């Protein structure tokens, strides 16, 4: 029966074990008029479990609604573009739900209840006296290129067009602000290395290497590469996080080295997270095939898998690849993330320091937030989630109580 299937899918969604197909099926059943009463009953039960009385801010409710129907994201390529303060994908999404009438409204209420369950910290009260100070989300790329001779080029002040010559290779800043190393296959000569460093408080930097490989570099990350990277040397060194779309060249592999962990590919799309303040390196494969190595240990990944590398290599058979590259697509992804991990992302993005007065509060987060929110908006979100803090604006410190 449809009612039984609805109950089953709703409970799986509540437990956060629903796969994308099940989320899609749940959304479809929620739109059926004959399921309205059963859905209301399920919502009522889930709301009672939250144990809270306060209402949810509209902005958070919008994020919840977007997350519930996350399976539609792939159908809206530019969903994070903003117009009139509202994401483009959100407008497309609402058009569908406006036609759904009552079912849309009650499903939104269900999402609110689930969100309250997710972020509500046990045994704590939502009361604090925090000094909130606003800081806009990064609006420019503040990355710096260091050339082979030591010369540095700041991208936020560099003009468009030719920036430098590295042997036979042109270093160009394109009209959209991306960096491109012109394709070159030099016949020998001196090997010269360049470094692209993207600091805290910077938008994502995008660079095209000389072999056509495109790299998205997250904040507080650096990429060292051969300026004429191509058939003779397809190797780069990474610190931090980057997403790679490696140009296909069956005869020559591409190697990413990151603090003792290497990833070898021929032509593929993958994400490498290797921050020094993280306990493990995480390599996530979206397309193609890669080999992950640390010492004598190796693992071959298939699309949708992730390697967590500590003293050993653990392969997770199926992960949310969208979550792994959310940073590249203008999102904070907090799905199943503890407060400590969430605050590391916040610190890198807004260029602030995190200070813990005592031990790290045991709070788990779920869902996504657009990364174009201001610091004040982010702090309000943390506050609503039960995080007690004080913001020292002069020292750019967020002190967690």
CSV table of C-alpha atoms in Angstrom, one decimal:
chain,number,residue,atom,x,y,z
A,1,UNK,CA,0.0,0.0,0.0
A,2,UNK,CA,1.1,3.5,-0.7
A,3,UNK,CA,0.6,4.5,3.0
A,4,UNK,CA,2.9,1.8,4.2
A,5,UNK,CA,5.5,2.7,1.6
A,6,UNK,CA,5.2,6.4,2.6
A,7,UNK,CA,5.7,5.4,6.3
A,8,UNK,CA,8.8,3.3,5.4
A,9,UNK,CA,10.4,6.0,3.3
A,10,UNK,CA,9.6,8.7,5.8
A,11,UNK,CA,11.2,6.7,8.6
A,12,UNK,CA,14.3,6.1,6.5
A,13,UNK,CA,14.6,9.8,5.7
A,14,UNK,CA,14.2,10.6,9.4
A,15,UNK,CA,17.0,8.1,10.2
A,16,UNK,CA,19.1,9.6,7.4
A,17,UNK,CA,19.5,6.2,5.7
A,18,UNK,CA,17.4,7.0,2.6
A,19,UNK,CA,19.3,6.8,-0.7
A,20,UNK,CA,18.7,9.2,-3.6
A,21,UNK,CA,16.1,7.0,-5.2
A,22,UNK,CA,14.2,6.6,-2.0
A,23,UNK,CA,14.2,10.4,-1.4
A,24,UNK,CA,12.8,10.9,-4.9
A,25,UNK,CA,10.1,8.3,-4.2
A,26,UNK,CA,9.2,10.0,-0.9
A,27,UNK,CA,8.9,13.3,-2.6
A,28,UNK,CA,6.6,11.8,-5.3
A,29,UNK,CA,4.3,10.2,-2.6
A,30,UNK,CA,4.2,13.4,-0.7
A,31,UNK,CA,2.7,15.1,-3.7
A,32,UNK,CA,-0.2,12.6,-3.9
A,33,UNK,CA,-3.4,14.1,-2.5
A,34,UNK,CA,-4.6,10.7,-1.0
A,35,UNK,CA,-1.4,10.6,1.1
A,36,UNK,CA,-2.0,14.0,2.8
A,37,UNK,CA,-3.6,12.7,6.0
A,38,UNK,CA,-1.0,10.0,6.5
A,39,UNK,CA,1.8,12.4,5.9
A,40,UNK,CA,0.3,14.8,8.4
A,41,UNK,CA,0.4,12.0,11.0
A,42,UNK,CA,4.0,11.2,10.3
A,43,UNK,CA,5.0,14.9,10.5
A,44,UNK,CA,3.1,15.3,13.8
A,45,UNK,CA,5.0,12.3,15.3
A,46,UNK,CA,8.4,13.6,14.1
A,47,UNK,CA,7.7,17.1,15.4
A,48,UNK,CA,6.8,15.7,18.9
A,49,UNK,CA,10.2,14.0,19.0
A,50,UNK,CA,12.0,17.3,18.7
A,51,UNK,CA,11.0,18.5,22.1
A,52,UNK,CA,11.3,22.1,21.1
A,53,UNK,CA,8.7,24.9,21.0
A,54,UNK,CA,10.4,27.7,19.1
A,55,UNK,CA,9.8,28.4,15.4
A,56,UNK,CA,12.4,28.0,12.7
A,57,UNK,CA,13.8,31.0,10.8
A,58,UNK,CA,12.6,31.1,7.2
A,59,UNK,CA,16.1,31.1,5.8
A,60,UNK,CA,16.9,27.8,7.5
A,61,UNK,CA,13.6,26.4,6.3
A,62,UNK,CA,14.6,27.2,2.8
A,63,UNK,CA,17.8,25.3,3.2
A,64,UNK,CA,15.9,22.3,4.6
A,65,UNK,CA,13.5,22.3,1.7
A,66,UNK,CA,16.4,22.3,-0.8
A,67,UNK,CA,18.1,19.5,1.1
A,68,UNK,CA,15.0,17.3,1.2
A,69,UNK,CA,14.8,17.2,-2.6
A,70,UNK,CA,18.6,17.0,-3.1
A,71,UNK,CA,18.0,14.5,-5.9
A,72,UNK,CA,16.9,17.4,-8.1
A,73,UNK,CA,20.2,19.2,-7.8
A,74,UNK,CA,21.8,17.5,-10.7
A,75,UNK,CA,18.9,18.7,-13.0
A,76,UNK,CA,19.7,22.4,-12.2
A,77,UNK,CA,23.3,23.0,-13.3
A,78,UNK,CA,23.5,26.6,-12.1
A,79,UNK,CA,21.5,26.2,-8.9
A,80,UNK,CA,23.8,28.3,-6.8
A,81,UNK,CA,23.8,31.4,-8.9
A,82,UNK,CA,22.1,34.2,-6.9
A,83,UNK,CA,19.6,36.8,-8.1
A,84,UNK,CA,17.6,39.1,-5.9
A,85,UNK,CA,19.1,37.3,-2.9
A,86,UNK,CA,17.7,33.9,-3.8
A,87,UNK,CA,19.5,31.0,-5.4
A,88,UNK,CA,18.4,30.3,-9.0
A,89,UNK,CA,17.9,26.6,-8.3
A,90,UNK,CA,15.5,27.6,-5.5
A,91,UNK,CA,13.3,29.4,-7.9
A,92,UNK,CA,13.1,26.4,-10.2
A,93,UNK,CA,12.4,24.2,-7.3
A,94,UNK,CA,9.5,26.4,-6.0
A,95,UNK,CA,7.8,26.4,-9.3
A,96,UNK,CA,7.3,22.7,-9.0
A,97,UNK,CA,6.2,22.8,-5.4
A,98,UNK,CA,3.8,25.7,-5.9
A,99,UNK,CA,1.8,23.4,-8.2
A,100,UNK,CA,1.7,20.8,-5.4
A,101,UNK,CA,-0.4,23.0,-3.1
A,102,UNK,CA,-0.9,21.6,0.4
A,103,UNK,CA,1.5,18.7,0.0
A,104,UNK,CA,4.4,21.1,-0.5
A,105,UNK,CA,3.5,23.0,2.7
A,106,UNK,CA,3.2,19.9,4.9
A,107,UNK,CA,6.4,18.5,3.5
A,108,UNK,CA,8.2,21.7,4.3
A,109,UNK,CA,6.9,21.3,7.9
A,110,UNK,CA,8.3,17.8,7.9
A,111,UNK,CA,11.7,19.1,6.8
A,112,UNK,CA,11.6,21.7,9.7
A,113,UNK,CA,11.0,18.9,12.2
A,114,UNK,CA,13.8,16.8,10.8
A,115,UNK,CA,16.2,19.8,10.9
A,116,UNK,CA,15.3,20.4,14.6
A,117,UNK,CA,16.1,16.8,15.4
A,118,UNK,CA,19.4,17.0,13.6
A,119,UNK,CA,20.9,20.1,15.2
A,120,UNK,CA,19.3,20.0,18.6
A,121,UNK,CA,22.1,19.3,21.1
A,122,UNK,CA,21.1,17.0,23.9
A,123,UNK,CA,21.0,18.4,27.4
A,124,UNK,CA,21.7,22.0,26.5
A,125,UNK,CA,19.7,25.2,26.3
A,126,UNK,CA,19.6,27.7,23.5
A,127,UNK,CA,20.7,30.7,25.5
A,128,UNK,CA,23.7,32.9,25.1
A,129,UNK,CA,24.8,36.5,24.9
A,130,UNK,CA,27.0,36.6,21.9
A,131,UNK,CA,28.5,39.6,20.2
A,132,UNK,CA,27.8,39.2,16.5
A,133,UNK,CA,30.0,41.0,14.0
A,134,UNK,CA,29.4,40.9,10.3
A,135,UNK,CA,32.0,40.0,7.7
A,136,UNK,CA,31.0,39.4,4.1
A,137,UNK,CA,31.7,36.1,2.4
A,138,UNK,CA,34.8,36.1,0.2
A,139,UNK,CA,34.1,38.0,-3.0
A,140,UNK,CA,37.5,37.9,-4.8
A,141,UNK,CA,40.2,35.4,-5.4
A,142,UNK,CA,43.2,36.4,-3.3
A,143,UNK,CA,45.5,33.7,-4.6
A,144,UNK,CA,49.2,34.3,-5.2
A,145,UNK,CA,51.3,32.7,-8.0
A,146,UNK,CA,55.0,32.3,-7.2
A,147,UNK,CA,57.1,31.9,-10.4
A,148,UNK,CA,60.3,30.0,-10.8
A,149,UNK,CA,62.5,33.1,-10.2
A,150,UNK,CA,60.6,33.9,-6.9
A,151,UNK,CA,58.5,36.7,-8.4
A,152,UNK,CA,55.0,36.8,-6.9
A,153,UNK,CA,51.8,37.7,-8.7
A,154,UNK,CA,48.7,38.6,-6.6
A,155,UNK,CA,45.6,37.7,-8.6
A,156,UNK,CA,43.2,40.1,-6.9
A,157,UNK,CA,45.2,43.0,-8.4
A,158,UNK,CA,46.5,41.4,-11.6
A,159,UNK,CA,45.2,42.6,-14.9
A,160,UNK,CA,43.6,40.3,-17.4
A,161,UNK,CA,45.8,38.9,-20.2
A,162,UNK,CA,49.5,37.8,-20.2
A,163,UNK,CA,51.0,37.8,-16.7
A,164,UNK,CA,54.3,36.2,-17.3
A,165,UNK,CA,56.4,33.8,-19.4
A,166,UNK,CA,57.8,30.6,-18.0
A,167,UNK,CA,60.1,29.3,-20.7
A,168,UNK,CA,57.9,28.7,-23.7
A,169,UNK,CA,54.8,28.8,-21.5
A,170,UNK,CA,52.4,31.7,-21.2
A,171,UNK,CA,50.8,32.4,-17.9
A,172,UNK,CA,47.5,34.1,-18.7
A,173,UNK,CA,44.7,35.5,-16.6
A,174,UNK,CA,41.4,35.0,-18.5
A,175,UNK,CA,38.5,37.3,-18.6
A,176,UNK,CA,36.6,35.3,-15.9
A,177,UNK,CA,39.6,35.6,-13.6
A,178,UNK,CA,40.8,32.0,-14.0
A,179,UNK,CA,44.5,31.2,-14.6
A,180,UNK,CA,45.7,29.3,-17.7
A,181,UNK,CA,49.1,28.0,-18.6
A,182,UNK,CA,49.2,27.8,-22.4
A,183,UNK,CA,49.7,24.3,-23.8
A,184,UNK,CA,53.4,23.6,-24.5
A,185,UNK,CA,55.6,20.6,-25.2
A,186,UNK,CA,59.1,21.9,-24.8
A,187,UNK,CA,61.9,19.8,-26.1
A,188,UNK,CA,64.0,19.5,-23.0
A,189,UNK,CA,65.4,22.5,-21.1
A,190,UNK,CA,65.3,23.5,-17.5
A,191,UNK,CA,62.4,22.3,-15.4
A,192,UNK,CA,60.8,25.2,-13.7
A,193,UNK,CA,58.2,25.0,-10.9
A,194,UNK,CA,55.4,27.4,-10.0
A,195,UNK,CA,53.2,27.5,-6.9
A,196,UNK,CA,49.6,28.7,-6.6
A,197,UNK,CA,48.7,29.5,-3.0
A,198,UNK,CA,45.1,30.3,-2.1
A,199,UNK,CA,44.9,31.9,1.4
A,200,UNK,CA,42.1,31.9,4.0
A,201,UNK,CA,39.3,34.3,3.2
A,202,UNK,CA,39.6,33.8,-0.6
A,203,UNK,CA,37.2,32.5,-3.2
A,204,UNK,CA,38.1,29.2,-4.9
A,205,UNK,CA,41.0,29.7,-7.4
A,206,UNK,CA,40.8,27.9,-10.7
A,207,UNK,CA,43.8,27.1,-12.9
A,208,UNK,CA,44.3,25.2,-16.2
A,209,UNK,CA,47.7,23.6,-16.4
A,210,UNK,CA,49.7,23.3,-19.6
A,211,UNK,CA,48.4,19.8,-20.4
A,212,UNK,CA,44.7,21.0,-20.2
A,213,UNK,CA,44.1,19.7,-16.6
A,214,UNK,CA,41.8,22.0,-14.6
A,215,UNK,CA,42.2,22.4,-10.9
A,216,UNK,CA,39.9,24.1,-8.4
A,217,UNK,CA,41.9,25.1,-5.3
A,218,UNK,CA,40.1,25.7,-2.0
A,219,UNK,CA,41.1,28.3,0.6
A,220,UNK,CA,44.2,27.7,2.7
A,221,UNK,CA,45.6,25.4,0.0
A,222,UNK,CA,48.6,25.4,-2.3
A,223,UNK,CA,49.5,23.6,-5.5
A,224,UNK,CA,53.1,23.3,-6.8
A,225,UNK,CA,53.5,22.2,-10.4
A,226,UNK,CA,55.8,22.1,-13.3
A,227,UNK,CA,55.0,25.2,-15.4
A,228,UNK,CA,55.1,23.1,-18.6
A,229,UNK,CA,53.3,20.1,-17.1
A,230,UNK,CA,52.6,17.7,-19.9
A,231,UNK,CA,54.0,14.5,-21.3
A,232,UNK,CA,57.4,14.8,-19.7
A,233,UNK,CA,56.2,15.5,-16.1
A,234,UNK,CA,52.5,15.1,-15.1
A,235,UNK,CA,53.0,15.5,-11.3
A,236,UNK,CA,51.8,18.1,-8.9
A,237,UNK,CA,52.1,18.6,-5.1
A,238,UNK,CA,49.1,19.6,-3.0
A,239,UNK,CA,48.6,21.0,0.5
A,240,UNK,CA,45.0,21.5,1.5
A,241,UNK,CA,42.1,20.7,-0.8
A,242,UNK,CA,41.7,20.6,-4.6
A,243,UNK,CA,39.4,19.2,-7.2
A,244,UNK,CA,41.0,17.9,-10.4
A,245,UNK,CA,39.6,17.3,-13.9
A,246,UNK,CA,42.6,15.6,-15.4
A,247,UNK,CA,43.1,15.9,-19.2
A,248,UNK,CA,43.1,12.4,-20.7
A,249,UNK,CA,46.5,11.1,-21.9
A,250,UNK,CA,46.5,7.3,-21.9
A,251,UNK,CA,50.2,7.2,-22.4
A,252,UNK,CA,51.1,9.4,-19.4
A,253,UNK,CA,49.7,9.2,-15.9
A,254,UNK,CA,49.0,12.2,-13.7
A,255,UNK,CA,50.2,12.1,-10.0
A,256,UNK,CA,49.0,14.3,-7.1
A,257,UNK,CA,51.3,14.1,-4.1
A,258,UNK,CA,49.9,15.3,-0.8
A,259,UNK,CA,52.0,14.9,2.3
A,260,UNK,CA,53.0,11.3,1.8
A,261,UNK,CA,49.8,10.3,0.0
A,262,UNK,CA,49.9,10.0,-3.8
A,263,UNK,CA,47.0,9.7,-6.2
A,264,UNK,CA,47.7,8.3,-9.7
A,265,UNK,CA,45.3,8.8,-12.6
A,266,UNK,CA,45.2,8.8,-16.4
A,267,UNK,CA,42.2,11.0,-17.0
A,268,UNK,CA,39.5,11.5,-14.4
A,269,UNK,CA,37.6,13.7,-11.9
A,270,UNK,CA,38.4,13.5,-8.2
A,271,UNK,CA,38.8,15.5,-5.0
A,272,UNK,CA,41.7,15.5,-2.6
A,273,UNK,CA,41.4,16.8,0.9
A,274,UNK,CA,44.7,16.8,2.7
A,275,UNK,CA,44.7,19.7,5.3
A,276,UNK,CA,47.4,19.5,7.9
A,277,UNK,CA,44.8,20.0,10.7
A,278,UNK,CA,42.7,17.0,9.6
A,279,UNK,CA,43.3,13.6,11.0
A,280,UNK,CA,43.0,11.8,7.6
A,281,UNK,CA,43.4,12.5,3.9
A,282,UNK,CA,40.3,11.9,1.9
A,283,UNK,CA,40.3,11.2,-1.8
A,284,UNK,CA,36.9,11.0,-3.5
A,285,UNK,CA,36.5,9.7,-7.0
A,286,UNK,CA,33.7,11.1,-9.2
A,287,UNK,CA,34.7,9.7,-12.7
A,288,UNK,CA,37.3,7.3,-14.1
A,289,UNK,CA,39.7,5.3,-11.9
A,290,UNK,CA,42.5,6.3,-9.6
A,291,UNK,CA,45.1,4.5,-7.5
A,292,UNK,CA,45.8,5.8,-4.0
A,293,UNK,CA,49.2,5.0,-2.4
A,294,UNK,CA,50.8,5.6,1.0
A,295,UNK,CA,54.1,3.8,1.5
A,296,UNK,CA,53.6,0.2,0.3
A,297,UNK,CA,49.8,0.3,0.8
A,298,UNK,CA,47.7,0.9,-2.3
A,299,UNK,CA,44.0,1.0,-3.2
A,300,UNK,CA,42.2,1.4,-6.5
A,301,UNK,CA,39.0,3.4,-6.4
A,302,UNK,CA,35.9,3.3,-8.6
A,303,UNK,CA,33.5,6.2,-9.1
A,304,UNK,CA,31.5,7.0,-6.0
A,305,UNK,CA,34.2,5.6,-3.6
A,306,UNK,CA,36.4,7.5,-1.1
A,307,UNK,CA,39.7,6.6,0.4
A,308,UNK,CA,40.3,7.7,4.0
A,309,UNK,CA,44.1,7.6,4.5
A,310,UNK,CA,45.6,7.6,8.0
A,311,UNK,CA,48.2,5.0,8.9
A,312,UNK,CA,46.3,2.7,6.6
A,313,UNK,CA,43.9,3.1,3.6
A,314,UNK,CA,40.3,2.6,4.2
A,315,UNK,CA,38.0,2.5,1.1
A,316,UNK,CA,34.4,3.6,1.6
A,317,UNK,CA,32.3,1.8,-1.0
A,318,UNK,CA,29.7,4.5,-1.7
A,319,UNK,CA,29.8,8.1,-0.5
A,320,UNK,CA,28.0,11.3,-1.4
A,321,UNK,CA,30.3,12.7,-4.0
A,322,UNK,CA,28.2,15.9,-4.2
A,323,UNK,CA,29.1,16.5,-0.5
A,324,UNK,CA,32.8,16.0,-1.2
A,325,UNK,CA,32.9,18.8,-3.8
A,326,UNK,CA,30.3,21.1,-2.3
A,327,UNK,CA,33.0,23.7,-1.6
A,328,UNK,CA,33.7,23.9,-5.3
A,329,UNK,CA,30.0,24.5,-6.0
A,330,UNK,CA,29.4,27.3,-3.6
A,331,UNK,CA,28.2,25.3,-0.6
A,332,UNK,CA,29.1,24.4,3.0
A,333,UNK,CA,28.3,20.8,3.3
A,334,UNK,CA,27.7,19.9,7.0
A,335,UNK,CA,26.1,16.5,6.5
A,336,UNK,CA,27.0,14.2,9.4
A,337,UNK,CA,29.7,16.6,10.5
A,338,UNK,CA,30.8,17.4,14.1
A,339,UNK,CA,31.1,21.0,15.3
A,340,UNK,CA,34.9,20.8,15.1
A,341,UNK,CA,34.9,20.0,11.4
A,342,UNK,CA,32.2,22.6,10.7
A,343,UNK,CA,34.2,25.3,12.4
A,344,UNK,CA,37.4,24.5,10.4
A,345,UNK,CA,35.4,25.2,7.2
A,346,UNK,CA,34.1,28.4,8.7
A,347,UNK,CA,37.6,29.5,9.8
A,348,UNK,CA,39.1,29.0,6.4
A,349,UNK,CA,36.3,30.7,4.5
A,350,UNK,CA,36.0,33.8,6.7
A,351,UNK,CA,39.7,34.0,7.8
A,352,UNK,CA,39.0,33.8,11.5
A,353,UNK,CA,40.5,31.8,14.3
A,354,UNK,CA,38.6,29.4,16.5
A,355,UNK,CA,39.3,29.2,20.2
A,356,UNK,CA,37.8,26.6,22.5
A,357,UNK,CA,37.5,27.6,26.2
A,358,UNK,CA,36.9,24.0,27.2
A,359,UNK,CA,36.3,20.8,25.3
A,360,UNK,CA,34.7,20.8,21.9
A,361,UNK,CA,30.8,20.7,22.3
A,362,UNK,CA,29.3,17.4,21.1
A,363,UNK,CA,27.0,18.8,18.4
A,364,UNK,CA,26.4,17.2,15.0
A,365,UNK,CA,25.2,19.0,11.9
A,366,UNK,CA,23.3,18.0,8.8
A,367,UNK,CA,22.5,19.6,5.5
A,368,UNK,CA,24.0,22.4,3.4
A,369,UNK,CA,24.2,26.2,3.5
A,370,UNK,CA,25.1,28.5,0.6
A,371,UNK,CA,28.7,29.8,1.1
A,372,UNK,CA,27.7,33.3,0.1
A,373,UNK,CA,26.2,34.0,3.5
A,374,UNK,CA,27.9,36.6,5.6
A,375,UNK,CA,29.7,35.8,8.9
A,376,UNK,CA,26.8,37.2,10.9
A,377,UNK,CA,24.4,34.9,9.1
A,378,UNK,CA,26.7,32.0,9.8
A,379,UNK,CA,27.0,32.9,13.4
A,380,UNK,CA,23.2,33.1,13.8
A,381,UNK,CA,23.0,29.7,12.3
A,382,UNK,CA,25.5,28.3,14.8
A,383,UNK,CA,23.6,30.1,17.6
A,384,UNK,CA,20.3,28.6,16.6
A,385,UNK,CA,22.1,25.2,16.6
A,386,UNK,CA,23.0,25.5,20.2
A,387,UNK,CA,26.6,26.7,19.9
A,388,UNK,CA,27.5,29.1,22.7
A,389,UNK,CA,30.2,31.6,21.6
A,390,UNK,CA,31.6,35.1,21.7
A,391,UNK,CA,33.0,36.8,18.7
A,392,UNK,CA,36.1,39.1,19.2
A,393,UNK,CA,36.0,41.2,16.1
A,394,UNK,CA,39.3,43.0,16.6
A,395,UNK,CA,41.3,39.7,17.0
A,396,UNK,CA,39.0,37.9,14.5
A,397,UNK,CA,38.5,35.1,17.0
A,398,UNK,CA,35.4,33.0,17.6
A,399,UNK,CA,35.6,31.8,21.2
A,400,UNK,CA,33.5,28.7,21.8
A,401,UNK,CA,32.2,28.3,25.4
